Amino acid sequence: MTRAGEEQPGGSWLHFYAEELRTTREARGMSQRGLASHTTYSYQQVCNVEAARRTPSQSFSREVDVALETGDRFQRILRRVLDDPFPEWFKGAAKEEQRADRIRIYEAQVIPGLFQNEEYTRAQMNWGQPRMPAERLEIEVAGRLKRQELLTRENPPFVWVILDESALLRPIGGRGVMTGQLQRLLREAESPNIVIQIVRLRTDNHPGLDGSFTIWSYEDHEDVVYAEGMMTGGIIERRQDVASANLSYDLLQAVALDPGMSLDFIRSVLKDEYSA
């Protein structure tokens, strides 16, 4: 339930906050530099919030409420922003992921989000986005963990994961976290709808060197590809690009260790790299 004048926006709450800040500021006859001068924040920080490039903090919202004489309006909207569990660039991807009947993942750097332990997720996000407000960090951690519910729902998707060996060797969160994380991979692989393969570092040139990607398949329409970069990600639907991704995945399956050998390799990494 939202208050009057604070209805659920058509887009995201972050964009709603940004638009409300801009229109309220302009209605007061105040420039971005003028607003910044009435707070402890810089002109660039105000610009970033108005462009929805940066999640505002509690203190930012409190100060603009004072500067714009809006009571606690921006503090209230911020609570809605923080309740939204996915970063802006992942919202469409999260919906596609939940709808897919088959998910094929190639991950070159880290354990895929669908299989991450909470401690691993928090460590990865903390390191990758050290300036993220603590309350926002916890909401995004919870959002990533909630995505994993699709693995145990009725009629879960078939999930095929190909991991580069480096994802197993990179000790995100430390030895204890990685021990639990690799043990979880082994448990997940026991499910009949999950297959895990490993591409060894010694493997010669292969399509995965171009980066991580995911292919979602559906019963009712064509495949969709998702590729992620630093702080962003994109959905790819152009037929030629999707066909290229499917071929790349086929080639990765061919060069990876077979599923049984892959699980043996994960066990060996656990023993050799992370045992006490």
Tab-separated table of N, CA and C in Angstrom, residues 45-168:
chain	number	residue	atom	x	y	z
A	45	GLN	N	27.089	14.428	-7.760
A	45	GLN	CA	26.266	13.439	-7.051
A	45	GLN	C	24.781	13.696	-7.278
A	46	VAL	N	24.380	14.958	-7.283
A	46	VAL	CA	22.984	15.289	-7.590
A	46	VAL	C	22.641	14.858	-9.009
A	47	CYS	N	23.542	15.138	-9.960
A	47	CYS	CA	23.320	14.731	-11.355
A	47	CYS	C	23.160	13.220	-11.470
A	48	ASN	N	23.999	12.475	-10.773
A	48	ASN	CA	23.946	11.010	-10.850
A	48	ASN	C	22.628	10.463	-10.312
A	49	VAL	N	22.131	11.041	-9.232
A	49	VAL	CA	20.853	10.581	-8.683
A	49	VAL	C	19.715	10.935	-9.634
A	50	GLU	N	19.735	12.135	-10.202
A	50	GLU	CA	18.666	12.538	-11.120
A	50	GLU	C	18.690	11.739	-12.422
A	51	ALA	N	19.837	11.189	-12.769
A	51	ALA	CA	19.936	10.352	-13.965
A	51	ALA	C	19.723	8.879	-13.639
A	52	ALA	N	19.404	8.570	-12.377
A	52	ALA	CA	19.206	7.189	-11.908
A	52	ALA	C	20.454	6.345	-12.111
A	53	ARG	N	21.620	6.994	-12.070
A	53	ARG	CA	22.880	6.254	-12.171
A	53	ARG	C	23.401	5.831	-10.805
A	54	ARG	N	22.867	6.419	-9.744
A	54	ARG	CA	23.342	6.136	-8.392
A	54	ARG	C	22.149	6.008	-7.448
A	55	THR	N	22.166	4.972	-6.613
A	55	THR	CA	21.119	4.834	-5.599
A	55	THR	C	21.360	5.857	-4.499
A	56	PRO	N	20.386	6.715	-4.201
A	56	PRO	CA	20.588	7.711	-3.149
A	56	PRO	C	20.675	7.056	-1.779
A	57	SER	N	21.324	7.745	-0.871
A	57	SER	CA	21.462	7.232	0.494
A	57	SER	C	20.393	7.851	1.396
A	58	GLN	N	20.319	7.347	2.628
A	58	GLN	CA	19.386	7.917	3.603
A	58	GLN	C	19.724	9.379	3.874
A	59	SER	N	21.017	9.668	4.036
A	59	SER	CA	21.398	11.044	4.365
A	59	SER	C	21.140	11.986	3.192
A	60	PHE	N	21.366	11.520	1.965
A	60	PHE	CA	21.067	12.343	0.785
A	60	PHE	C	19.578	12.687	0.765
A	61	SER	N	18.737	11.668	0.967
A	61	SER	CA	17.286	11.878	0.934
A	61	SER	C	16.840	12.830	2.037
A	62	ARG	N	17.431	12.684	3.201
A	62	ARG	CA	17.091	13.559	4.323
A	62	ARG	C	17.460	15.013	4.000
A	63	GLU	N	18.633	15.202	3.404
A	63	GLU	CA	19.085	16.565	3.103
A	63	GLU	C	18.277	17.210	1.983
A	64	VAL	N	17.888	16.449	0.955
A	64	VAL	CA	17.080	17.065	-0.109
A	64	VAL	C	15.661	17.338	0.390
A	65	ASP	N	15.151	16.523	1.310
A	65	ASP	CA	13.851	16.828	1.912
A	65	ASP	C	13.895	18.180	2.623
A	66	VAL	N	14.994	18.457	3.311
A	66	VAL	CA	15.147	19.746	3.991
A	66	VAL	C	15.310	20.866	2.970
A	67	ALA	N	16.187	20.656	1.985
A	67	ALA	CA	16.476	21.698	0.999
A	67	ALA	C	15.251	22.051	0.159
A	68	LEU	N	14.435	21.050	-0.174
A	68	LEU	CA	13.272	21.265	-1.038
A	68	LEU	C	11.972	21.428	-0.251
A	69	GLU	N	12.084	21.360	1.085
A	69	GLU	CA	10.931	21.523	1.974
A	69	GLU	C	9.822	20.531	1.621
A	70	THR	N	10.196	19.266	1.542
A	70	THR	CA	9.249	18.208	1.149
A	70	THR	C	8.929	17.251	2.302
A	71	GLY	N	9.131	17.699	3.524
A	71	GLY	CA	8.838	16.825	4.667
A	71	GLY	C	9.752	15.613	4.654
A	72	ASP	N	9.164	14.407	4.579
A	72	ASP	CA	9.991	13.199	4.500
A	72	ASP	C	9.727	12.449	3.190
A	73	ARG	N	9.259	13.181	2.174
A	73	ARG	CA	8.835	12.534	0.925
A	73	ARG	C	9.938	11.697	0.297
A	74	PHE	N	11.127	12.248	0.134
A	74	PHE	CA	12.189	11.492	-0.535
A	74	PHE	C	12.723	10.365	0.345
A	75	GLN	N	12.620	10.515	1.639
A	75	GLN	CA	12.975	9.407	2.523
A	75	GLN	C	11.976	8.257	2.374
A	76	ARG	N	10.687	8.593	2.166
A	76	ARG	CA	9.682	7.547	1.958
A	76	ARG	C	9.899	6.836	0.619
A	77	ILE	N	10.168	7.622	-0.423
A	77	ILE	CA	10.389	7.001	-1.736
A	77	ILE	C	11.636	6.123	-1.692
A	78	LEU	N	12.653	6.566	-0.947
A	78	LEU	CA	13.876	5.766	-0.848
A	78	LEU	C	13.585	4.383	-0.283
A	79	ARG	N	12.667	4.292	0.661
A	79	ARG	CA	12.331	2.975	1.206
A	79	ARG	C	11.790	2.062	0.112
A	80	ARG	N	11.049	2.623	-0.828
A	80	ARG	CA	10.565	1.840	-1.968
A	80	ARG	C	11.723	1.427	-2.870
A	81	VAL	N	12.652	2.347	-3.078
A	81	VAL	CA	13.832	2.037	-3.899
A	81	VAL	C	14.590	0.862	-3.300
A	82	LEU	N	14.789	0.909	-1.997
A	82	LEU	CA	15.581	-0.120	-1.334
A	82	LEU	C	14.855	-1.454	-1.243
A	83	ASP	N	13.528	-1.424	-1.356
A	83	ASP	CA	12.764	-2.674	-1.354
A	83	ASP	C	12.829	-3.395	-2.695
A	84	ASP	N	13.315	-2.720	-3.731
A	84	ASP	CA	13.402	-3.291	-5.074
A	84	ASP	C	14.697	-4.096	-5.148
A	85	PRO	N	14.656	-5.440	-5.218
A	85	PRO	CA	15.846	-6.245	-4.964
A	85	PRO	C	16.877	-6.312	-6.082
A	86	PHE	N	16.508	-5.934	-7.319
A	86	PHE	CA	17.445	-6.106	-8.420
A	86	PHE	C	17.958	-4.767	-8.933
A	87	PRO	N	19.249	-4.702	-9.287
A	87	PRO	CA	19.750	-3.489	-9.928
A	87	PRO	C	19.000	-3.237	-11.232
A	88	GLU	N	18.946	-1.998	-11.650
A	88	GLU	CA	18.122	-1.609	-12.796
A	88	GLU	C	18.426	-2.435	-14.041
A	89	TRP	N	19.722	-2.693	-14.287
A	89	TRP	CA	20.105	-3.373	-15.520
A	89	TRP	C	19.757	-4.864	-15.515
A	90	PHE	N	19.351	-5.416	-14.348
A	90	PHE	CA	19.060	-6.852	-14.291
A	90	PHE	C	17.563	-7.168	-14.240
A	91	LYS	N	16.715	-6.160	-14.179
A	91	LYS	CA	15.286	-6.414	-13.978
A	91	LYS	C	14.687	-7.278	-15.086
A	92	GLY	N	14.944	-6.919	-16.341
A	92	GLY	CA	14.415	-7.705	-17.450
A	92	GLY	C	14.964	-9.116	-17.452
A	93	ALA	N	16.249	-9.236	-17.124
A	93	ALA	CA	16.885	-10.552	-17.093
A	93	ALA	C	16.260	-11.440	-16.020
A	94	ALA	N	15.941	-10.864	-14.863
A	94	ALA	CA	15.344	-11.650	-13.776
A	94	ALA	C	14.000	-12.242	-14.204
A	95	LYS	N	13.227	-11.476	-14.963
A	95	LYS	CA	11.931	-11.981	-15.440
A	95	LYS	C	12.121	-13.103	-16.456
A	96	GLU	N	13.064	-12.919	-17.387
A	96	GLU	CA	13.320	-13.953	-18.394
A	96	GLU	C	13.795	-15.244	-17.731
A	97	GLU	N	14.652	-15.109	-16.747
A	97	GLU	CA	15.196	-16.268	-16.048
A	97	GLU	C	14.088	-17.095	-15.398
A	98	GLN	N	13.139	-16.423	-14.790
A	98	GLN	CA	12.046	-17.129	-14.107
A	98	GLN	C	11.119	-17.841	-15.086
A	99	ARG	N	11.040	-17.358	-16.323
A	99	ARG	CA	10.136	-17.938	-17.312
A	99	ARG	C	10.760	-19.097	-18.077
A	100	ALA	N	12.078	-19.210	-18.047
A	100	ALA	CA	12.774	-20.171	-18.910
A	100	ALA	C	12.490	-21.616	-18.515
A	101	ASP	N	12.396	-22.468	-19.536
A	101	ASP	CA	12.260	-23.908	-19.317
A	101	ASP	C	13.622	-24.593	-19.276
A	102	ARG	N	14.604	-23.959	-19.929
A	102	ARG	CA	15.965	-24.497	-19.932
A	102	ARG	C	16.929	-23.326	-19.829
A	103	ILE	N	17.930	-23.463	-18.976
A	103	ILE	CA	18.916	-22.407	-18.752
A	103	ILE	C	20.302	-22.989	-18.972
A	104	ARG	N	21.052	-22.371	-19.869
A	104	ARG	CA	22.438	-22.782	-20.100
A	104	ARG	C	23.348	-21.611	-19.748
A	105	ILE	N	24.275	-21.857	-18.843
A	105	ILE	CA	25.137	-20.807	-18.304
A	105	ILE	C	26.591	-21.131	-18.604
A	106	TYR	N	27.325	-20.139	-19.117
A	106	TYR	CA	28.785	-20.241	-19.130
A	106	TYR	C	29.308	-19.096	-18.275
A	107	GLU	N	30.107	-19.424	-17.270
A	107	GLU	CA	30.650	-18.413	-16.373
A	107	GLU	C	32.165	-18.523	-16.331
A	108	ALA	N	32.822	-17.426	-16.680
A	108	ALA	CA	34.278	-17.431	-16.804
A	108	ALA	C	35.004	-16.996	-15.536
A	109	GLN	N	34.311	-16.316	-14.611
A	109	GLN	CA	35.024	-15.687	-13.504
A	109	GLN	C	34.571	-16.129	-12.114
A	110	VAL	N	33.271	-16.267	-11.912
A	110	VAL	CA	32.735	-16.529	-10.571
A	110	VAL	C	31.688	-17.643	-10.630
A	111	ILE	N	31.274	-18.110	-9.461
A	111	ILE	CA	30.175	-19.071	-9.393
A	111	ILE	C	28.891	-18.353	-9.822
A	112	PRO	N	28.068	-18.943	-10.678
A	112	PRO	CA	26.835	-18.271	-11.117
A	112	PRO	C	25.906	-17.947	-9.950
A	113	GLY	N	25.177	-16.839	-10.069
A	113	GLY	CA	24.299	-16.388	-9.001
A	113	GLY	C	23.282	-17.419	-8.557
A	114	LEU	N	22.789	-18.250	-9.477
A	114	LEU	CA	21.793	-19.262	-9.120
A	114	LEU	C	22.334	-20.308	-8.159
A	115	PHE	N	23.662	-20.406	-8.031
A	115	PHE	CA	24.262	-21.446	-7.192
A	115	PHE	C	25.133	-20.877	-6.073
A	116	GLN	N	25.041	-19.583	-5.838
A	116	GLN	CA	25.892	-18.972	-4.821
A	116	GLN	C	25.319	-19.142	-3.419
A	117	ASN	N	26.206	-19.423	-2.457
A	117	ASN	CA	25.855	-19.343	-1.043
A	117	ASN	C	25.710	-17.881	-0.641
A	118	GLU	N	24.986	-17.633	0.435
A	118	GLU	CA	24.796	-16.256	0.905
A	118	GLU	C	26.130	-15.573	1.201
A	119	GLU	N	27.051	-16.287	1.849
A	119	GLU	CA	28.334	-15.685	2.215
A	119	GLU	C	29.146	-15.325	0.969
A	120	TYR	N	29.104	-16.184	-0.027
A	120	TYR	CA	29.815	-15.926	-1.281
A	120	TYR	C	29.199	-14.712	-1.984
A	121	THR	N	27.876	-14.663	-2.043
A	121	THR	CA	27.188	-13.536	-2.678
A	121	THR	C	27.558	-12.228	-2.010
A	122	ARG	N	27.509	-12.195	-0.682
A	122	ARG	CA	27.806	-10.963	0.040
A	122	ARG	C	29.255	-10.534	-0.192
A	123	ALA	N	30.172	-11.486	-0.165
A	123	ALA	CA	31.582	-11.154	-0.380
A	123	ALA	C	31.806	-10.621	-1.789
A	124	GLN	N	31.190	-11.244	-2.784
A	124	GLN	CA	31.357	-10.787	-4.160
A	124	GLN	C	30.790	-9.384	-4.352
A	125	MET	N	29.586	-9.148	-3.843
A	125	MET	CA	28.971	-7.829	-3.993
A	125	MET	C	29.736	-6.766	-3.215
A	126	ASN	N	30.204	-7.112	-2.036
A	126	ASN	CA	30.931	-6.164	-1.199
A	126	ASN	C	32.217	-5.720	-1.874
A	127	TRP	N	32.895	-6.675	-2.498
A	127	TRP	CA	34.155	-6.368	-3.164
A	127	TRP	C	33.909	-5.629	-4.476
A	128	GLY	N	32.885	-6.052	-5.209
A	128	GLY	CA	32.626	-5.456	-6.516
A	128	GLY	C	32.015	-4.072	-6.443
A	129	GLN	N	31.269	-3.781	-5.359
A	129	GLN	CA	30.610	-2.482	-5.222
A	129	GLN	C	30.825	-1.954	-3.807
A	130	PRO	N	32.066	-1.589	-3.461
A	130	PRO	CA	32.387	-1.231	-2.074
A	130	PRO	C	31.666	0.014	-1.563
A	131	ARG	N	31.134	0.847	-2.462
A	131	ARG	CA	30.460	2.070	-2.015
A	131	ARG	C	28.947	1.895	-1.897
A	132	MET	N	28.460	0.686	-2.139
A	132	MET	CA	27.023	0.444	-2.012
A	132	MET	C	26.604	0.587	-0.550
A	133	PRO	N	25.522	1.350	-0.269
A	133	PRO	CA	25.044	1.457	1.117
A	133	PRO	C	24.740	0.079	1.692
A	134	ALA	N	25.007	-0.093	2.977
A	134	ALA	CA	24.858	-1.409	3.606
A	134	ALA	C	23.446	-1.954	3.470
A	135	GLU	N	22.435	-1.066	3.618
A	135	GLU	CA	21.060	-1.555	3.526
A	135	GLU	C	20.728	-2.024	2.108
A	136	ARG	N	21.319	-1.346	1.105
A	136	ARG	CA	21.089	-1.757	-0.284
A	136	ARG	C	21.787	-3.083	-0.569
A	137	LEU	N	22.975	-3.252	-0.018
A	137	LEU	CA	23.714	-4.498	-0.200
A	137	LEU	C	22.890	-5.686	0.281
A	138	GLU	N	22.303	-5.570	1.466
A	138	GLU	CA	21.538	-6.689	2.017
A	138	GLU	C	20.302	-7.002	1.177
A	139	ILE	N	19.683	-5.978	0.613
A	139	ILE	CA	18.506	-6.207	-0.235
A	139	ILE	C	18.904	-6.912	-1.525
A	140	GLU	N	20.032	-6.525	-2.122
A	140	GLU	CA	20.470	-7.187	-3.354
A	140	GLU	C	20.930	-8.621	-3.080
A	141	VAL	N	21.556	-8.849	-1.936
A	141	VAL	CA	21.911	-10.223	-1.558
A	141	VAL	C	20.644	-11.070	-1.454
A	142	ALA	N	19.640	-10.548	-0.772
A	142	ALA	CA	18.376	-11.283	-0.622
A	142	ALA	C	17.717	-11.530	-1.973
A	143	GLY	N	17.802	-10.548	-2.871
A	143	GLY	CA	17.219	-10.710	-4.197
A	143	GLY	C	17.885	-11.809	-4.991
A	144	ARG	N	19.212	-11.870	-4.910
A	144	ARG	CA	19.925	-12.929	-5.636
A	144	ARG	C	19.575	-14.304	-5.074
A	145	LEU	N	19.489	-14.408	-3.760
A	145	LEU	CA	19.144	-15.697	-3.153
A	145	LEU	C	17.712	-16.109	-3.496
A	146	LYS	N	16.817	-15.142	-3.597
A	146	LYS	CA	15.425	-15.461	-3.933
A	146	LYS	C	15.320	-16.020	-5.349
A	147	ARG	N	16.174	-15.558	-6.258
A	147	ARG	CA	16.171	-16.106	-7.616
A	147	ARG	C	16.352	-17.616	-7.604
A	148	GLN	N	17.079	-18.110	-6.623
A	148	GLN	CA	17.424	-19.532	-6.585
A	148	GLN	C	16.225	-20.431	-6.293
A	149	GLU	N	15.118	-19.850	-5.876
A	149	GLU	CA	13.929	-20.652	-5.582
A	149	GLU	C	13.429	-21.395	-6.811
A	150	LEU	N	13.772	-20.915	-7.996
A	150	LEU	CA	13.325	-21.608	-9.210
A	150	LEU	C	13.930	-23.005	-9.325
A	151	LEU	N	15.065	-23.236	-8.653
A	151	LEU	CA	15.722	-24.541	-8.734
A	151	LEU	C	14.931	-25.633	-8.019
A	152	THR	N	14.127	-25.242	-7.040
A	152	THR	CA	13.403	-26.239	-6.235
A	152	THR	C	11.884	-26.121	-6.375
A	153	ARG	N	11.425	-25.287	-7.292
A	153	ARG	CA	9.985	-25.154	-7.481
A	153	ARG	C	9.439	-26.392	-8.194
A	154	GLU	N	8.139	-26.501	-8.243
A	154	GLU	CA	7.523	-27.566	-9.032
A	154	GLU	C	7.840	-27.330	-10.513
A	155	ASN	N	8.245	-28.375	-11.211
A	155	ASN	CA	8.667	-28.269	-12.609
A	155	ASN	C	9.786	-27.236	-12.791
A	156	PRO	N	10.928	-27.454	-12.142
A	156	PRO	CA	12.043	-26.512	-12.284
A	156	PRO	C	12.633	-26.590	-13.689
A	157	PRO	N	13.345	-25.546	-14.110
A	157	PRO	CA	13.995	-25.597	-15.415
A	157	PRO	C	15.164	-26.573	-15.402
A	158	PHE	N	15.538	-27.043	-16.581
A	158	PHE	CA	16.767	-27.825	-16.715
A	158	PHE	C	17.914	-26.827	-16.817
A	159	VAL	N	18.913	-26.982	-15.967
A	159	VAL	CA	20.015	-26.016	-15.901
A	159	VAL	C	21.333	-26.715	-16.208
A	160	TRP	N	22.024	-26.218	-17.230
A	160	TRP	CA	23.337	-26.740	-17.607
A	160	TRP	C	24.348	-25.629	-17.370
A	161	VAL	N	25.343	-25.907	-16.552
A	161	VAL	CA	26.339	-24.904	-16.178
A	161	VAL	C	27.722	-25.347	-16.632
A	162	ILE	N	28.408	-24.467	-17.338
A	162	ILE	CA	29.811	-24.689	-17.676
A	162	ILE	C	30.618	-23.601	-16.978
A	163	LEU	N	31.553	-24.022	-16.136
A	163	LEU	CA	32.385	-23.098	-15.363
A	163	LEU	C	33.826	-23.165	-15.821
A	164	ASP	N	34.448	-22.006	-15.944
A	164	ASP	CA	35.887	-21.999	-16.126
A	164	ASP	C	36.548	-22.372	-14.799
A	165	GLU	N	37.644	-23.098	-14.879
A	165	GLU	CA	38.359	-23.525	-13.672
A	165	GLU	C	38.686	-22.356	-12.753
A	166	SER	N	38.952	-21.180	-13.329
A	166	SER	CA	39.336	-20.027	-12.511
A	166	SER	C	38.254	-19.641	-11.507
A	167	ALA	N	36.982	-19.917	-11.825
A	167	ALA	CA	35.899	-19.611	-10.884
A	167	ALA	C	36.013	-20.444	-9.612
A	168	LEU	N	36.598	-21.639	-9.731
A	168	LEU	CA	36.790	-22.502	-8.561
A	168	LEU	C	38.004	-22.075	-7.743
